[in-house]
CSV table of C-alpha atoms in Angstrom, one decimal:
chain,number,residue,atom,x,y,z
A,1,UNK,CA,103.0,78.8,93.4
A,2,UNK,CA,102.0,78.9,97.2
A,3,UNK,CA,103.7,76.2,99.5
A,4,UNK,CA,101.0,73.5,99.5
A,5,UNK,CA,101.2,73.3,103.1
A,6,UNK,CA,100.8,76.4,103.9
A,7,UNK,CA,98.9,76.9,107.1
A,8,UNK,CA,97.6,80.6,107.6
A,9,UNK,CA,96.5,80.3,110.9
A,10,UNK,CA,100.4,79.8,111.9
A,11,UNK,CA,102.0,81.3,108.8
A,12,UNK,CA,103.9,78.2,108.7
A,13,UNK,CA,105.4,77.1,105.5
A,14,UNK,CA,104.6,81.1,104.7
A,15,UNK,CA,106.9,80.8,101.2
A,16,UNK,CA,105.8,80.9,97.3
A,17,UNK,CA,107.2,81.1,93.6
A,18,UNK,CA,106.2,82.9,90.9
A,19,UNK,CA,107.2,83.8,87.4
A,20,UNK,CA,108.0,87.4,86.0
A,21,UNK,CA,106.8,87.8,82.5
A,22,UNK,CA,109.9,89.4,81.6
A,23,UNK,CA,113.5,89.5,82.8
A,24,UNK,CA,114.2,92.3,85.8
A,25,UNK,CA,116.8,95.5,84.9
A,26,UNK,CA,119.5,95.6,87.4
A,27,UNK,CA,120.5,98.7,88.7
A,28,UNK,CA,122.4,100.3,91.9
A,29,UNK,CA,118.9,100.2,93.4
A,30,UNK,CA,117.9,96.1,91.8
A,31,UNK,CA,120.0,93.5,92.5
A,32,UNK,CA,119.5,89.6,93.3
A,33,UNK,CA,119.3,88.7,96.9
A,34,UNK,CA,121.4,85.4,96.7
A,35,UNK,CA,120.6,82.5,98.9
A,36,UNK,CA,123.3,81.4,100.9
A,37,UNK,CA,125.7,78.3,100.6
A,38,UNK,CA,124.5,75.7,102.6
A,39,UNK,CA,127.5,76.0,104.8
A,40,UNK,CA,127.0,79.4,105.5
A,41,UNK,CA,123.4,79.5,106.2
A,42,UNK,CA,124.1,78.6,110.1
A,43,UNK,CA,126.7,81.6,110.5
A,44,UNK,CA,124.3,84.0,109.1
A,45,UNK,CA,121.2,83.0,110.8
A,46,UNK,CA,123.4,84.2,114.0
A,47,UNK,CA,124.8,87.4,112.6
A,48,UNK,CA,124.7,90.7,114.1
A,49,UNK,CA,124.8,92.4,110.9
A,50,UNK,CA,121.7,92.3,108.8
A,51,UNK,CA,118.9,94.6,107.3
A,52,UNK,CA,115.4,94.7,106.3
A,53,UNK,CA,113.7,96.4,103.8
A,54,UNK,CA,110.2,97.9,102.6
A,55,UNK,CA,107.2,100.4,102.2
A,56,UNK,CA,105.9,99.5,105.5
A,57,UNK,CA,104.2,101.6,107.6
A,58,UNK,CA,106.1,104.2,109.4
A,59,UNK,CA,104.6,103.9,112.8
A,60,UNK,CA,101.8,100.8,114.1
A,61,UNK,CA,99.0,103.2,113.1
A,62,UNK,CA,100.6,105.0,110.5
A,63,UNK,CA,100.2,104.7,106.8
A,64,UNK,CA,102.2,103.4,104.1
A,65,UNK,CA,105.7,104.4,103.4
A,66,UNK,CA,105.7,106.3,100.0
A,67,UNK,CA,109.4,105.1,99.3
A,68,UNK,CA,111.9,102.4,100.3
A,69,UNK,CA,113.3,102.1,104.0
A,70,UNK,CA,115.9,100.1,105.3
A,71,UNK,CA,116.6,99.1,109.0
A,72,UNK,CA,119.9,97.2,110.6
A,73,UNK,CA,118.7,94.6,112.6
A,74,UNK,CA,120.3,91.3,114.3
A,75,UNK,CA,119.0,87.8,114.1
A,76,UNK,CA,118.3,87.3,118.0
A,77,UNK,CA,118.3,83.3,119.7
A,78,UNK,CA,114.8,81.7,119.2
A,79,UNK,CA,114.7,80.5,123.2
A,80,UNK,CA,114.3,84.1,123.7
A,81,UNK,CA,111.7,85.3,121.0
A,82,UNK,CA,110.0,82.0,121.9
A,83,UNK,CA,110.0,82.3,125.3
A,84,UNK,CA,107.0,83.2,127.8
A,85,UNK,CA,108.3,86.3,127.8
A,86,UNK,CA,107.2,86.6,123.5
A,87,UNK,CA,105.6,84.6,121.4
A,88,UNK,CA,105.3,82.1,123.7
A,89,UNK,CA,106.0,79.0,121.1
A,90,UNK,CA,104.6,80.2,118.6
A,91,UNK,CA,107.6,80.3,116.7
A,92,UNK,CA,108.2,76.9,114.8
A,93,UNK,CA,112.1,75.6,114.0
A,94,UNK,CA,111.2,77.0,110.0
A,95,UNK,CA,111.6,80.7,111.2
A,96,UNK,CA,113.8,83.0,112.9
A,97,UNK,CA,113.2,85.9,114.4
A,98,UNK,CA,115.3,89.8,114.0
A,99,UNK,CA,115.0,92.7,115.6
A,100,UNK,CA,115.2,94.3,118.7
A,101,UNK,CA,114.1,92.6,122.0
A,102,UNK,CA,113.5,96.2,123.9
A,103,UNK,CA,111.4,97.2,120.7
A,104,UNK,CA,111.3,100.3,118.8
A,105,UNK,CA,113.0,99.0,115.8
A,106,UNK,CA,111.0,98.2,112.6
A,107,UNK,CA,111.2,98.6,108.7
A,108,UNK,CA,108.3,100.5,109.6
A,109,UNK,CA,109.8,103.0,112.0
A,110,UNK,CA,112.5,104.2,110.2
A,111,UNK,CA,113.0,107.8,111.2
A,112,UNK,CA,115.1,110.7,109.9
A,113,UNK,CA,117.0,108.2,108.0
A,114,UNK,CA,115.7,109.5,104.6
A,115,UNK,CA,115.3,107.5,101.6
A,116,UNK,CA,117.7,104.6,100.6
A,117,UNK,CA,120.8,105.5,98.8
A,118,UNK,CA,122.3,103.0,96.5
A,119,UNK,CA,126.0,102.1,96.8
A,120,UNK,CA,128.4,103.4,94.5
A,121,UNK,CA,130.3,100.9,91.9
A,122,UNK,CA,132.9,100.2,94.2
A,123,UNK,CA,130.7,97.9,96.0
A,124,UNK,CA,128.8,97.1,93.3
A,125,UNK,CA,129.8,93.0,94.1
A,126,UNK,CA,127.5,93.3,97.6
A,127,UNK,CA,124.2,91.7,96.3
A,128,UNK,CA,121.1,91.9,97.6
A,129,UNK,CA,118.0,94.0,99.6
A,130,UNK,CA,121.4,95.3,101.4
A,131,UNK,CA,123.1,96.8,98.8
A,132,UNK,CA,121.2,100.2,100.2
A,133,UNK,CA,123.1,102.2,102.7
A,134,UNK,CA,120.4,103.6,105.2
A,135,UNK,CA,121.1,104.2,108.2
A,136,UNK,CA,118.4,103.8,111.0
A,137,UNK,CA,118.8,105.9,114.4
A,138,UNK,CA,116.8,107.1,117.2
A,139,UNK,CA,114.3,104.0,116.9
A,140,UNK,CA,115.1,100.7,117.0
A,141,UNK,CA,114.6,98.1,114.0
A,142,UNK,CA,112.1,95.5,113.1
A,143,UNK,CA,109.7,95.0,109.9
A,144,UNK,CA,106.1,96.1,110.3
A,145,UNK,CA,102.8,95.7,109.0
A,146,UNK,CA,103.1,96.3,104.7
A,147,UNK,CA,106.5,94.6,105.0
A,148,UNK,CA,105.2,91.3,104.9
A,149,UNK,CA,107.1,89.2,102.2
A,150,UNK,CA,110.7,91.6,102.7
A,151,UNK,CA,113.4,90.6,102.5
A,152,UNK,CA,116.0,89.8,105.7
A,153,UNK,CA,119.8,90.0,104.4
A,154,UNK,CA,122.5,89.3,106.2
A,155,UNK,CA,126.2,90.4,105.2
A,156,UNK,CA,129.5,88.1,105.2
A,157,UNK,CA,132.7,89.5,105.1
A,158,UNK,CA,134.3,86.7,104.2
A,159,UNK,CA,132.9,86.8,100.3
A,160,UNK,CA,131.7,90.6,101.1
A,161,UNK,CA,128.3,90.1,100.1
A,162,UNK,CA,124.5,90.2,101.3
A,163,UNK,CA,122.6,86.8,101.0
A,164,UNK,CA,119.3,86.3,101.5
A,165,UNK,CA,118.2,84.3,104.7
A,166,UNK,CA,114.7,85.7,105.6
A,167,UNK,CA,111.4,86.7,104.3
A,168,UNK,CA,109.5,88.5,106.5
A,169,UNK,CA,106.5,86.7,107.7
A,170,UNK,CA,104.6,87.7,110.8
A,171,UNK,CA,104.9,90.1,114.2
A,172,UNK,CA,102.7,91.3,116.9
A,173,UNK,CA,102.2,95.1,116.4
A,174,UNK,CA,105.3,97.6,115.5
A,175,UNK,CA,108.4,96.9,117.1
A,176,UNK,CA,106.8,96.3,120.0
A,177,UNK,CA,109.2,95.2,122.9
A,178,UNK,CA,109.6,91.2,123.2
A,179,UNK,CA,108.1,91.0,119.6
A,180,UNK,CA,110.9,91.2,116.9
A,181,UNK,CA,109.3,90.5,114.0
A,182,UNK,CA,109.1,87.1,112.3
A,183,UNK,CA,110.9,85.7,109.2
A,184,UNK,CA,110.4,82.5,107.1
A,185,UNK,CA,113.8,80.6,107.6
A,186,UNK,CA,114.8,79.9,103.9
A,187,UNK,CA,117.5,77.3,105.2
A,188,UNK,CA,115.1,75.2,105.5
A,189,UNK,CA,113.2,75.7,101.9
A,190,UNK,CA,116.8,75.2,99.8
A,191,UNK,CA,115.1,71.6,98.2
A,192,UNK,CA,111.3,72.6,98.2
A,193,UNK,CA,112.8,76.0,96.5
A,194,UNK,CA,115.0,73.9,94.0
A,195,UNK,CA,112.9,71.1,92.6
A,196,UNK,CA,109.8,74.0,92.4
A,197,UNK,CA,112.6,75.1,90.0
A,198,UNK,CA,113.7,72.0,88.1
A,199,UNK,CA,110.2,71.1,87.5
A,200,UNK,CA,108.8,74.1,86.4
A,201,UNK,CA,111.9,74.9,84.3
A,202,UNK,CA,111.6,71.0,82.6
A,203,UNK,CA,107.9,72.2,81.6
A,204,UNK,CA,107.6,75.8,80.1
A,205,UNK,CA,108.3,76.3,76.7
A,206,UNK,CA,111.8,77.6,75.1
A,207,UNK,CA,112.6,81.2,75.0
A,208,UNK,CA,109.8,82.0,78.0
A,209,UNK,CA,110.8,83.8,80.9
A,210,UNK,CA,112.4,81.7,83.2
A,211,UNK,CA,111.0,81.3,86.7
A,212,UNK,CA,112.8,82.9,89.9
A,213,UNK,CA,111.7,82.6,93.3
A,214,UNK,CA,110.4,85.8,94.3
A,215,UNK,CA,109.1,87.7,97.6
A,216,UNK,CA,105.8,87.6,98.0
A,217,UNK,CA,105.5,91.3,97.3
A,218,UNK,CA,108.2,92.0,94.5
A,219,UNK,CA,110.8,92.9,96.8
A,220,UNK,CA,113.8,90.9,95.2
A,221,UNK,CA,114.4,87.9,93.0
A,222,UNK,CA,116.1,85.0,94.6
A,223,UNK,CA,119.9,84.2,92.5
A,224,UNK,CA,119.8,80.4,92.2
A,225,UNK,CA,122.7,79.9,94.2
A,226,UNK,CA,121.6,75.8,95.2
């Protein structure tokens, strides 16, 4: 179920819903990615302390990433991504933008960091993409081309959990310097997101699977938290 106003020339309104034909085995390694309380959706579309995840490429020519990687990225100020300087106002108020502003830093260019580990029981509460513990050093962090539709998690402390505040939408190369990559702002989808839901839920037939918003590319289901 693509956004009907979708525009692919701007990847604006870059968001869709689909429905698994069966229910999804949570693991160490699968969790929901819950979106945020509406009240916490402006303090974590500041925060400092997020990641993004996927089997992007590992460098802007390179080819696919044969298992997961995970980089720590920050949500940085949209007057800057937007600015001359970037993308120039290409950036719309339905996205934000993560990464690194001297480049280097992508999903993509994860280096020596291995594959991702899952956290043990202990933290088994943390939900979401960011639930793995990879650690990204030497480059800096950014998603890249295959990462499209990833997820972009950022962790509270107060309720010591991951939520769900990005999808990974758009960039200019591979962590390129003044282009951090680009992320659907799901803030701003919470009703679109929820009656897509109610209606579709009012509609199938008992004992079907019911429908979750998903990433566009199977990364993690969305936990109704509206």
């Amino acid at each position: 179920m693509v956004h009907s106003e979708f525009k692919r020339e701007t990847f604006e309104n870059d968001v869709a819903l689909f429905e698994l034909k069966s229910a999804v085995r949570y693991s160490l390694y699968i969790q929901p990615a819950c979106l945020p309380p509406a009240a916490l959706a402006q303090p974590l579309e500041n925060s400092s302390d997020c990641s993004v995840s996927g089997w992007g490429r590992t460098s802007e020519k390179g080819k696919l990433s044969s298992v997961l990687k995970q980089a720590h990225v920050g949500i940085l100020p949209p007057s800057l991504c937007n600015s001359s300087e970037g993308y120039a106002g290409l950036m719309n108020d339905k996205a934000l933008c993560a990464g690194a502003w001297a480049g280097g830093t992508d999903s993509c260019q994860v280096r020596g960091a291995g594959t991702c580990q899952g956290r043990g029981a202990g933290t088994s509460q943390v939900r979401g993409a960011g639930t793995d513990s990879c650690q990204v050093r030497g480059a800096g962090t950014d998603s890249c081309q295959g990462d499209s539709g990833g997820p972009l998690v950022c962790y509270h402390p107060g309720s010591d959990k991951y939520f769900l505040i990005g999808i990974a939408s758009f960039g200019v190369g591979c962590g390129r310097p003044r282009y951090p990559g680009i992320y659907v702002r799901l803030s701003q989808y919470r009703k679109w997101i929820k009656a897509k839901l109610l209606l579709t839920n009012e509609s199938r037939s008992p004992g079907s699977a019911a429908l979750a918003p998903l990433l566009p590319l199977l990364h993690a289901a969305l936990a109704r938290a509206l």
